[in-house]
Amino acid sequence: MIFPIVYNWVIIIFRTCFTIIALSYLPMWLALDYLADLMYILDMIVTLHTGYLDQGILVKDLAHLRKRYLASRHFLRDMVSLLPTDFLYFVFGIQTPLMRLNRLLRLPRLNEALDRMETRTSYPNTFRLSKLMIYIFVLIHWNSCFYFAISNLIGLGSDPWVYPNMSDPAFASMRRQYFHCFWFSANIFTTIADGPRPTREEEYLFMIADILITVLVFASVVGNVGNVISSLRDRDNVFFPNHELVKAYLRTHNVTKDLREHIDKWYQHLHINKKIIRENEILEQLPVHLRTEIAVSVHLPTLSKVTIFQSCEKSLLEELVLKLTPQVFSPGEYVCRKGDVGHEMYIIKEGKLAVVADDGITQFAVLSEGTFFGEISILNIKGNKSGNRRTANIRSIGYSDLFSLSKEDLTHVLSEFPAAKRHLEEKGRQILIKMGMLEESGDGEKKEVEEVETKIKRLEDNLEILQTKLARLMMELESSNRKMQARVEQLEWDMAALETELPEVGGGERAHRRGEGVGEDVEWERKEAEGEEEEDSHVKVKKYGQGDDGNNVTKQGAGESTKSTKEEAERMVEGDKFGLKIPDNEEKKERDNEKKNKEKVDDRPGKGDGAEAEPQDKKEEKSKMRGSEGKGNAKKDSDKKTLGRMTKGRKK
């Protein structure tokens, strides 16, 4: 769409103002006009079949695409730009191309095309400058056309400001007409009204408009060019270290000339050969998976040449390429020296390195592209006499590009790939054997095995101790649970008895029971804390409760000693159960009640002379009633005492 839109924006105004040029090449203009219209129609067809994203999903259904496009404003604009206004030629004449002015409505499509090209080109800054120059050219072109049209309107050659008269052969040429007008407009836009002075009002208005436009254009040009230059400088600062800052630092500290030249050559090598050593900073804005794909695409050929990585799986390579750091070494520069502590291994991407002796002259071997070294000092190979120190001197012969991999990153990656780790350790062990720096004795391995066995035994002992503690805790928990359950059941029984017998107890007697046992609170709290005495008292109550019927029903002729023994047993049961001692006045009241009950029993019919004997069934019923009354009295006394203690506990 760039060609038809730019064509209409340039040629329509050009043919309208320069009528001689329009009529001289009329067949060519008409052919180009209808070719541009055909491209407009093709663009509508393509737009009709162009998918769009709906919640991240590409919609390709033609029915949805047609409905969306026909209901949009773009379709209305495209249709207006294709209206057959050419039929107005029959009214105004074919020399009036201004009838095709509606073709200029496709300008938004041009902006879209330029934006897409800017995102796809490899040189975005150059494209931005080119786009700015196109805009300026179109603006100057339109201004020159307006200038020639105003000159025709005022009169050619009527004053120094307008275009000269065509009677002069030098200004009669069609090319001279356009070039003169274009030069005049460009002169205004660049030198800000440095040209012929206007004499008419129309000329003044035209110049004022041009000056205002010139201010905007000049600001736009300066701003865009400044942005392009700044972006180019930022790109260089990201790709390469800032050379100017380094130079200023070297001058400030009076560094020797040889060292400055060495640094300048290193910078020159980076710029000329496009050696980028800050890849991570450039790609840090991208997501991880895209960075991985880029790193694999760029560095996979180098990694595939390394023997240790040739048979490795792809996931290992993806882990490694993200952790590689590029480094560039100058001729004669040492990559590592013998005896230095090793913190990284190296992979040669490009260049050659020499393994030299301590004198720096004798060469033992030459390392070329795809070779790796330095892994011995960062791998914990058992029996290595040198530990983590370098075992050789390696110096760059020319400019060498290397990838460095730190010890931490390599350990992290190889921990997930044990096969590659074993392979790398085996190659390092072979190198140490050749150099005679590997201890062959198995003392170290035996010691390590013994340490492992000791640790396993210690862990087993700790596990047994923990299991014993766990079993003891479980038993204690179960015992506590049983005790708590027994106490809860006893409290439930007491509360049920209170709810049943509480209404029968008088107010004065309850008050008396409430005050009972004040001096024995300490003993009650102690027995409640222990918990075991509660269960024993419960068992005793059950034992004595089994003989309540025989104890409460007093037989005829029984003496006072038998009754007092039974009453004392009942009081002992209650005292064991609740931890309280019955006062003496209470004992006297109970004995008086027992005597009254006895007198009543002795006065019943059948005991005196001449009385009729009661039936046997009535005797049994009365004996049962008296037994139940005895039980009830004992139970009431115990419930009253329990209620008093509970009331005191709540108050406390």
PDB file of N, CA and C in Angstrom, residues 532-614:
ATOM      1  N   GLU A 532      -6.678 -39.934  90.161  1.00  0.00           N
ATOM      2  CA  GLU A 532      -6.810 -41.360  90.391  1.00  0.00           C
ATOM      3  C   GLU A 532      -7.705 -41.660  91.591  1.00  0.00           C
ATOM      4  N   GLU A 533      -7.731 -40.780  92.613  1.00  0.00           N
ATOM      5  CA  GLU A 533      -8.562 -41.020  93.784  1.00  0.00           C
ATOM      6  C   GLU A 533     -10.032 -41.021  93.420  1.00  0.00           C
ATOM      7  N   GLU A 534     -10.359 -40.304  92.344  1.00  0.00           N
ATOM      8  CA  GLU A 534     -11.761 -40.225  91.925  1.00  0.00           C
ATOM      9  C   GLU A 534     -12.260 -41.586  91.495  1.00  0.00           C
ATOM     10  N   GLU A 535     -11.429 -42.287  90.732  1.00  0.00           N
ATOM     11  CA  GLU A 535     -11.848 -43.605  90.260  1.00  0.00           C
ATOM     12  C   GLU A 535     -12.007 -44.586  91.438  1.00  0.00           C
ATOM     13  N   ASP A 536     -11.086 -44.533  92.440  1.00  0.00           N
ATOM     14  CA  ASP A 536     -11.183 -45.444  93.577  1.00  0.00           C
ATOM     15  C   ASP A 536     -12.450 -45.206  94.383  1.00  0.00           C
ATOM     16  N   SER A 537     -12.789 -43.938  94.600  1.00  0.00           N
ATOM     17  CA  SER A 537     -14.002 -43.634  95.353  1.00  0.00           C
ATOM     18  C   SER A 537     -15.236 -44.088  94.604  1.00  0.00           C
ATOM     19  N   HIS A 538     -15.170 -43.983  93.279  1.00  0.00           N
ATOM     20  CA  HIS A 538     -16.308 -44.436  92.473  1.00  0.00           C
ATOM     21  C   HIS A 538     -16.529 -45.945  92.631  1.00  0.00           C
ATOM     22  N   VAL A 539     -15.417 -46.669  92.676  1.00  0.00           N
ATOM     23  CA  VAL A 539     -15.525 -48.129  92.866  1.00  0.00           C
ATOM     24  C   VAL A 539     -16.085 -48.457  94.241  1.00  0.00           C
ATOM     25  N   LYS A 540     -15.647 -47.706  95.267  1.00  0.00           N
ATOM     26  CA  LYS A 540     -16.143 -47.968  96.617  1.00  0.00           C
ATOM     27  C   LYS A 540     -17.634 -47.698  96.724  1.00  0.00           C
ATOM     28  N   VAL A 541     -18.084 -46.616  96.061  1.00  0.00           N
ATOM     29  CA  VAL A 541     -19.516 -46.299  96.107  1.00  0.00           C
ATOM     30  C   VAL A 541     -20.324 -47.425  95.499  1.00  0.00           C
ATOM     31  N   LYS A 542     -19.802 -47.964  94.409  1.00  0.00           N
ATOM     32  CA  LYS A 542     -20.528 -49.075  93.776  1.00  0.00           C
ATOM     33  C   LYS A 542     -20.608 -50.294  94.697  1.00  0.00           C
ATOM     34  N   LYS A 543     -19.487 -50.583  95.407  1.00  0.00           N
ATOM     35  CA  LYS A 543     -19.486 -51.759  96.289  1.00  0.00           C
ATOM     36  C   LYS A 543     -20.501 -51.609  97.419  1.00  0.00           C
ATOM     37  N   TYR A 544     -20.474 -50.425  98.052  1.00  0.00           N
ATOM     38  CA  TYR A 544     -21.398 -50.214  99.154  1.00  0.00           C
ATOM     39  C   TYR A 544     -22.820 -50.051  98.668  1.00  0.00           C
ATOM     40  N   GLY A 545     -22.969 -49.585  97.450  1.00  0.00           N
ATOM     41  CA  GLY A 545     -24.339 -49.412  96.920  1.00  0.00           C
ATOM     42  C   GLY A 545     -25.037 -50.726  96.700  1.00  0.00           C
ATOM     43  N   GLN A 546     -24.296 -51.807  96.528  1.00  0.00           N
ATOM     44  CA  GLN A 546     -24.940 -53.097  96.308  1.00  0.00           C
ATOM     45  C   GLN A 546     -25.676 -53.598  97.550  1.00  0.00           C
ATOM     46  N   GLY A 547     -25.279 -53.198  98.752  1.00  0.00           N
ATOM     47  CA  GLY A 547     -25.913 -53.676  99.989  1.00  0.00           C
ATOM     48  C   GLY A 547     -26.791 -52.652 100.649  1.00  0.00           C
ATOM     49  N   ASP A 548     -27.290 -51.672  99.886  1.00  0.00           N
ATOM     50  CA  ASP A 548     -28.111 -50.622 100.479  1.00  0.00           C
ATOM     51  C   ASP A 548     -29.457 -51.157 100.954  1.00  0.00           C
ATOM     52  N   ASP A 549     -30.021 -52.115 100.220  1.00  0.00           N
ATOM     53  CA  ASP A 549     -31.348 -52.616 100.589  1.00  0.00           C
ATOM     54  C   ASP A 549     -31.339 -53.273 101.979  1.00  0.00           C
ATOM     55  N   GLY A 550     -30.296 -54.074 102.244  1.00  0.00           N
ATOM     56  CA  GLY A 550     -30.226 -54.776 103.527  1.00  0.00           C
ATOM     57  C   GLY A 550     -29.833 -53.863 104.654  1.00  0.00           C
ATOM     58  N   ASN A 551     -29.064 -52.797 104.322  1.00  0.00           N
ATOM     59  CA  ASN A 551     -28.597 -51.922 105.386  1.00  0.00           C
ATOM     60  C   ASN A 551     -29.656 -50.919 105.809  1.00  0.00           C
ATOM     61  N   ASN A 552     -30.459 -50.440 104.850  1.00  0.00           N
ATOM     62  CA  ASN A 552     -31.423 -49.384 105.154  1.00  0.00           C
ATOM     63  C   ASN A 552     -32.661 -49.931 105.854  1.00  0.00           C
ATOM     64  N   VAL A 553     -33.045 -51.155 105.533  1.00  0.00           N
ATOM     65  CA  VAL A 553     -34.237 -51.751 106.178  1.00  0.00           C
ATOM     66  C   VAL A 553     -33.796 -52.422 107.479  1.00  0.00           C
ATOM     67  N   THR A 554     -34.113 -51.818 108.577  1.00  0.00           N
ATOM     68  CA  THR A 554     -33.666 -52.329 109.892  1.00  0.00           C
ATOM     69  C   THR A 554     -34.598 -53.437 110.372  1.00  0.00           C
ATOM     70  N   LYS A 555     -33.976 -54.523 110.718  1.00  0.00           N
ATOM     71  CA  LYS A 555     -34.766 -55.663 111.189  1.00  0.00           C
ATOM     72  C   LYS A 555     -35.228 -55.424 112.625  1.00  0.00           C
ATOM     73  N   GLN A 556     -36.325 -56.140 112.967  1.00  0.00           N
ATOM     74  CA  GLN A 556     -36.903 -56.016 114.311  1.00  0.00           C
ATOM     75  C   GLN A 556     -35.947 -56.631 115.325  1.00  0.00           C
ATOM     76  N   GLY A 557     -35.707 -55.849 116.352  1.00  0.00           N
ATOM     77  CA  GLY A 557     -34.873 -56.350 117.442  1.00  0.00           C
ATOM     78  C   GLY A 557     -33.410 -56.025 117.290  1.00  0.00           C
ATOM     79  N   ALA A 558     -33.050 -55.312 116.216  1.00  0.00           N
ATOM     80  CA  ALA A 558     -31.627 -54.979 116.014  1.00  0.00           C
ATOM     81  C   ALA A 558     -31.220 -53.909 116.983  1.00  0.00           C
ATOM     82  N   GLY A 559     -29.965 -53.943 117.410  1.00  0.00           N
ATOM     83  CA  GLY A 559     -29.480 -52.998 118.394  1.00  0.00           C
ATOM     84  C   GLY A 559     -28.904 -51.738 117.768  1.00  0.00           C
ATOM     85  N   GLU A 560     -28.548 -50.736 118.643  1.00  0.00           N
ATOM     86  CA  GLU A 560     -27.996 -49.473 118.177  1.00  0.00           C
ATOM     87  C   GLU A 560     -26.613 -49.651 117.568  1.00  0.00           C
ATOM     88  N   SER A 561     -25.891 -50.635 118.034  1.00  0.00           N
ATOM     89  CA  SER A 561     -24.535 -50.820 117.510  1.00  0.00           C
ATOM     90  C   SER A 561     -24.549 -51.177 116.039  1.00  0.00           C
ATOM     91  N   THR A 562     -25.525 -51.999 115.619  1.00  0.00           N
ATOM     92  CA  THR A 562     -25.602 -52.394 114.191  1.00  0.00           C
ATOM     93  C   THR A 562     -25.931 -51.200 113.316  1.00  0.00           C
ATOM     94  N   LYS A 563     -26.893 -50.340 113.733  1.00  0.00           N
ATOM     95  CA  LYS A 563     -27.267 -49.160 112.934  1.00  0.00           C
ATOM     96  C   LYS A 563     -26.105 -48.195 112.820  1.00  0.00           C
ATOM     97  N   SER A 564     -25.439 -47.926 113.924  1.00  0.00           N
ATOM     98  CA  SER A 564     -24.325 -46.969 113.870  1.00  0.00           C
ATOM     99  C   SER A 564     -23.214 -47.475 112.964  1.00  0.00           C
ATOM    100  N   THR A 565     -22.974 -48.777 112.956  1.00  0.00           N
ATOM    101  CA  THR A 565     -21.926 -49.318 112.063  1.00  0.00           C
ATOM    102  C   THR A 565     -22.265 -49.085 110.606  1.00  0.00           C
ATOM    103  N   LYS A 566     -23.532 -49.316 110.286  1.00  0.00           N
ATOM    104  CA  LYS A 566     -23.944 -49.104 108.878  1.00  0.00           C
ATOM    105  C   LYS A 566     -23.879 -47.635 108.505  1.00  0.00           C
ATOM    106  N   GLU A 567     -24.288 -46.751 109.402  1.00  0.00           N
ATOM    107  CA  GLU A 567     -24.246 -45.316 109.110  1.00  0.00           C
ATOM    108  C   GLU A 567     -22.807 -44.832 108.954  1.00  0.00           C
ATOM    109  N   GLU A 568     -21.939 -45.346 109.805  1.00  0.00           N
ATOM    110  CA  GLU A 568     -20.535 -44.960 109.655  1.00  0.00           C
ATOM    111  C   GLU A 568     -19.968 -45.447 108.328  1.00  0.00           C
ATOM    112  N   ALA A 569     -20.354 -46.624 107.892  1.00  0.00           N
ATOM    113  CA  ALA A 569     -19.872 -47.127 106.588  1.00  0.00           C
ATOM    114  C   ALA A 569     -20.346 -46.232 105.452  1.00  0.00           C
ATOM    115  N   GLU A 570     -21.646 -45.816 105.557  1.00  0.00           N
ATOM    116  CA  GLU A 570     -22.153 -44.922 104.500  1.00  0.00           C
ATOM    117  C   GLU A 570     -21.409 -43.601 104.511  1.00  0.00           C
ATOM    118  N   ARG A 571     -21.161 -43.048 105.709  1.00  0.00           N
ATOM    119  CA  ARG A 571     -20.430 -41.781 105.768  1.00  0.00           C
ATOM    120  C   ARG A 571     -19.000 -41.945 105.261  1.00  0.00           C
ATOM    121  N   MET A 572     -18.392 -43.090 105.510  1.00  0.00           N
ATOM    122  CA  MET A 572     -17.034 -43.317 104.986  1.00  0.00           C
ATOM    123  C   MET A 572     -17.035 -43.361 103.464  1.00  0.00           C
ATOM    124  N   VAL A 573     -18.084 -44.007 102.908  1.00  0.00           N
ATOM    125  CA  VAL A 573     -18.179 -44.053 101.436  1.00  0.00           C
ATOM    126  C   VAL A 573     -18.301 -42.658 100.859  1.00  0.00           C
ATOM    127  N   GLU A 574     -19.202 -41.855 101.505  1.00  0.00           N
ATOM    128  CA  GLU A 574     -19.375 -40.492 101.002  1.00  0.00           C
ATOM    129  C   GLU A 574     -18.111 -39.666 101.197  1.00  0.00           C
ATOM    130  N   GLY A 575     -17.422 -39.874 102.316  1.00  0.00           N
ATOM    131  CA  GLY A 575     -16.179 -39.137 102.533  1.00  0.00           C
ATOM    132  C   GLY A 575     -15.096 -39.521 101.557  1.00  0.00           C
ATOM    133  N   ASP A 576     -14.999 -40.826 101.249  1.00  0.00           N
ATOM    134  CA  ASP A 576     -14.021 -41.258 100.245  1.00  0.00           C
ATOM    135  C   ASP A 576     -14.332 -40.701  98.879  1.00  0.00           C
ATOM    136  N   LYS A 577     -15.610 -40.626  98.606  1.00  0.00           N
ATOM    137  CA  LYS A 577     -16.006 -40.183  97.259  1.00  0.00           C
ATOM    138  C   LYS A 577     -15.762 -38.700  97.064  1.00  0.00           C
ATOM    139  N   PHE A 578     -16.123 -37.908  98.060  1.00  0.00           N
ATOM    140  CA  PHE A 578     -16.045 -36.461  97.882  1.00  0.00           C
ATOM    141  C   PHE A 578     -14.899 -35.820  98.641  1.00  0.00           C
ATOM    142  N   GLY A 579     -14.197 -36.603  99.472  1.00  0.00           N
ATOM    143  CA  GLY A 579     -13.063 -36.042 100.193  1.00  0.00           C
ATOM    144  C   GLY A 579     -13.469 -35.131 101.323  1.00  0.00           C
ATOM    145  N   LEU A 580     -14.700 -35.297 101.893  1.00  0.00           N
ATOM    146  CA  LEU A 580     -15.203 -34.432 102.952  1.00  0.00           C
ATOM    147  C   LEU A 580     -15.534 -35.264 104.196  1.00  0.00           C
ATOM    148  N   LYS A 581     -15.594 -34.620 105.333  1.00  0.00           N
ATOM    149  CA  LYS A 581     -15.913 -35.289 106.610  1.00  0.00           C
ATOM    150  C   LYS A 581     -17.218 -34.730 107.146  1.00  0.00           C
ATOM    151  N   ILE A 582     -18.180 -35.624 107.496  1.00  0.00           N
ATOM    152  CA  ILE A 582     -19.506 -35.185 107.950  1.00  0.00           C
ATOM    153  C   ILE A 582     -19.382 -34.631 109.363  1.00  0.00           C
ATOM    154  N   PRO A 583     -19.915 -33.448 109.627  1.00  0.00           N
ATOM    155  CA  PRO A 583     -19.824 -32.877 110.990  1.00  0.00           C
ATOM    156  C   PRO A 583     -20.613 -33.712 111.991  1.00  0.00           C
ATOM    157  N   ASP A 584     -20.357 -33.458 113.313  1.00  0.00           N
ATOM    158  CA  ASP A 584     -21.012 -34.222 114.387  1.00  0.00           C
ATOM    159  C   ASP A 584     -22.480 -33.897 114.498  1.00  0.00           C
ATOM    160  N   ASN A 585     -22.869 -32.636 114.338  1.00  0.00           N
ATOM    161  CA  ASN A 585     -24.296 -32.294 114.444  1.00  0.00           C
ATOM    162  C   ASN A 585     -25.105 -32.961 113.349  1.00  0.00           C
ATOM    163  N   GLU A 586     -24.456 -33.151 112.205  1.00  0.00           N
ATOM    164  CA  GLU A 586     -25.164 -33.828 111.113  1.00  0.00           C
ATOM    165  C   GLU A 586     -25.366 -35.298 111.454  1.00  0.00           C
ATOM    166  N   GLU A 587     -24.397 -35.892 112.118  1.00  0.00           N
ATOM    167  CA  GLU A 587     -24.540 -37.295 112.512  1.00  0.00           C
ATOM    168  C   GLU A 587     -25.686 -37.462 113.514  1.00  0.00           C
ATOM    169  N   LYS A 588     -25.789 -36.500 114.442  1.00  0.00           N
ATOM    170  CA  LYS A 588     -26.877 -36.582 115.426  1.00  0.00           C
ATOM    171  C   LYS A 588     -28.235 -36.485 114.751  1.00  0.00           C
ATOM    172  N   LYS A 589     -28.365 -35.582 113.780  1.00  0.00           N
ATOM    173  CA  LYS A 589     -29.644 -35.440 113.077  1.00  0.00           C
ATOM    174  C   LYS A 589     -30.001 -36.724 112.354  1.00  0.00           C
ATOM    175  N   GLU A 590     -29.024 -37.338 111.730  1.00  0.00           N
ATOM    176  CA  GLU A 590     -29.301 -38.574 111.000  1.00  0.00           C
ATOM    177  C   GLU A 590     -29.713 -39.695 111.961  1.00  0.00           C
ATOM    178  N   ARG A 591     -29.051 -39.772 113.141  1.00  0.00           N
ATOM    179  CA  ARG A 591     -29.427 -40.813 114.114  1.00  0.00           C
ATOM    180  C   ARG A 591     -30.852 -40.591 114.628  1.00  0.00           C
ATOM    181  N   ASP A 592     -31.211 -39.314 114.900  1.00  0.00           N
ATOM    182  CA  ASP A 592     -32.591 -39.025 115.341  1.00  0.00           C
ATOM    183  C   ASP A 592     -33.603 -39.446 114.293  1.00  0.00           C
ATOM    184  N   ASN A 593     -33.266 -39.167 113.013  1.00  0.00           N
ATOM    185  CA  ASN A 593     -34.179 -39.570 111.924  1.00  0.00           C
ATOM    186  C   ASN A 593     -34.332 -41.081 111.873  1.00  0.00           C
ATOM    187  N   GLU A 594     -33.213 -41.797 112.106  1.00  0.00           N
ATOM    188  CA  GLU A 594     -33.276 -43.255 112.085  1.00  0.00           C
ATOM    189  C   GLU A 594     -34.156 -43.778 113.231  1.00  0.00           C
ATOM    190  N   LYS A 595     -34.046 -43.148 114.431  1.00  0.00           N
ATOM    191  CA  LYS A 595     -34.873 -43.588 115.561  1.00  0.00           C
ATOM    192  C   LYS A 595     -36.345 -43.355 115.295  1.00  0.00           C
ATOM    193  N   LYS A 596     -36.658 -42.170 114.730  1.00  0.00           N
ATOM    194  CA  LYS A 596     -38.061 -41.893 114.408  1.00  0.00           C
ATOM    195  C   LYS A 596     -38.598 -42.908 113.411  1.00  0.00           C
ATOM    196  N   ASN A 597     -37.794 -43.217 112.382  1.00  0.00           N
ATOM    197  CA  ASN A 597     -38.230 -44.215 111.400  1.00  0.00           C
ATOM    198  C   ASN A 597     -38.463 -45.570 112.062  1.00  0.00           C
ATOM    199  N   LYS A 598     -37.624 -45.888 113.072  1.00  0.00           N
ATOM    200  CA  LYS A 598     -37.764 -47.167 113.750  1.00  0.00           C
ATOM    201  C   LYS A 598     -39.048 -47.209 114.569  1.00  0.00           C
ATOM    202  N   GLU A 599     -39.335 -46.066 115.281  1.00  0.00           N
ATOM    203  CA  GLU A 599     -40.550 -46.022 116.060  1.00  0.00           C
ATOM    204  C   GLU A 599     -41.778 -46.153 115.176  1.00  0.00           C
ATOM    205  N   LYS A 600     -41.700 -45.513 114.015  1.00  0.00           N
ATOM    206  CA  LYS A 600     -42.831 -45.630 113.096  1.00  0.00           C
ATOM    207  C   LYS A 600     -42.993 -47.061 112.621  1.00  0.00           C
ATOM    208  N   VAL A 601     -41.874 -47.688 112.375  1.00  0.00           N
ATOM    209  CA  VAL A 601     -41.958 -49.082 111.916  1.00  0.00           C
ATOM    210  C   VAL A 601     -42.508 -49.977 113.013  1.00  0.00           C
ATOM    211  N   ASP A 602     -42.099 -49.713 114.304  1.00  0.00           N
ATOM    212  CA  ASP A 602     -42.574 -50.551 115.395  1.00  0.00           C
ATOM    213  C   ASP A 602     -44.060 -50.338 115.673  1.00  0.00           C
ATOM    214  N   ASP A 603     -44.580 -49.123 115.378  1.00  0.00           N
ATOM    215  CA  ASP A 603     -45.995 -48.825 115.639  1.00  0.00           C
ATOM    216  C   ASP A 603     -46.927 -49.301 114.552  1.00  0.00           C
ATOM    217  N   ARG A 604     -46.371 -49.923 113.500  1.00  0.00           N
ATOM    218  CA  ARG A 604     -47.245 -50.312 112.394  1.00  0.00           C
ATOM    219  C   ARG A 604     -48.139 -51.458 112.832  1.00  0.00           C
ATOM    220  N   PRO A 605     -49.278 -51.623 112.199  1.00  0.00           N
ATOM    221  CA  PRO A 605     -50.230 -52.695 112.576  1.00  0.00           C
ATOM    222  C   PRO A 605     -49.608 -54.060 112.446  1.00  0.00           C
ATOM    223  N   GLY A 606     -50.011 -54.946 113.327  1.00  0.00           N
ATOM    224  CA  GLY A 606     -49.510 -56.334 113.274  1.00  0.00           C
ATOM    225  C   GLY A 606     -48.454 -56.605 114.288  1.00  0.00           C
ATOM    226  N   LYS A 607     -47.875 -55.491 114.871  1.00  0.00           N
ATOM    227  CA  LYS A 607     -46.820 -55.719 115.849  1.00  0.00           C
ATOM    228  C   LYS A 607     -47.381 -55.790 117.277  1.00  0.00           C
ATOM    229  N   GLY A 608     -48.480 -55.109 117.524  1.00  0.00           N
ATOM    230  CA  GLY A 608     -49.049 -55.157 118.873  1.00  0.00           C
ATOM    231  C   GLY A 608     -49.895 -56.409 119.126  1.00  0.00           C
ATOM    232  N   ASP A 609     -50.422 -56.477 120.423  1.00  0.00           N
ATOM    233  CA  ASP A 609     -51.225 -57.651 120.746  1.00  0.00           C
ATOM    234  C   ASP A 609     -52.563 -57.546 120.071  1.00  0.00           C
ATOM    235  N   GLY A 610     -53.002 -58.636 119.544  1.00  0.00           N
ATOM    236  CA  GLY A 610     -54.317 -58.719 118.912  1.00  0.00           C
ATOM    237  C   GLY A 610     -54.384 -58.109 117.541  1.00  0.00           C
ATOM    238  N   ALA A 611     -53.325 -57.561 117.042  1.00  0.00           N
ATOM    239  CA  ALA A 611     -53.334 -56.975 115.682  1.00  0.00           C
ATOM    240  C   ALA A 611     -53.343 -58.067 114.659  1.00  0.00           C
ATOM    241  N   GLU A 612     -53.976 -57.681 113.512  1.00  0.00           N
ATOM    242  CA  GLU A 612     -54.047 -58.655 112.422  1.00  0.00           C
ATOM    243  C   GLU A 612     -52.755 -58.608 111.611  1.00  0.00           C
ATOM    244  N   ALA A 613     -52.405 -59.768 111.244  1.00  0.00           N
ATOM    245  CA  ALA A 613     -51.163 -59.844 110.429  1.00  0.00           C
ATOM    246  C   ALA A 613     -51.418 -59.351 109.017  1.00  0.00           C
ATOM    247  N   GLU A 614     -50.507 -58.530 108.503  1.00  0.00           N
ATOM    248  CA  GLU A 614     -50.644 -58.013 107.119  1.00  0.00           C
ATOM    249  C   GLU A 614     -50.342 -59.110 106.118  1.00  0.00           C
TER     250      GLU A 614
END
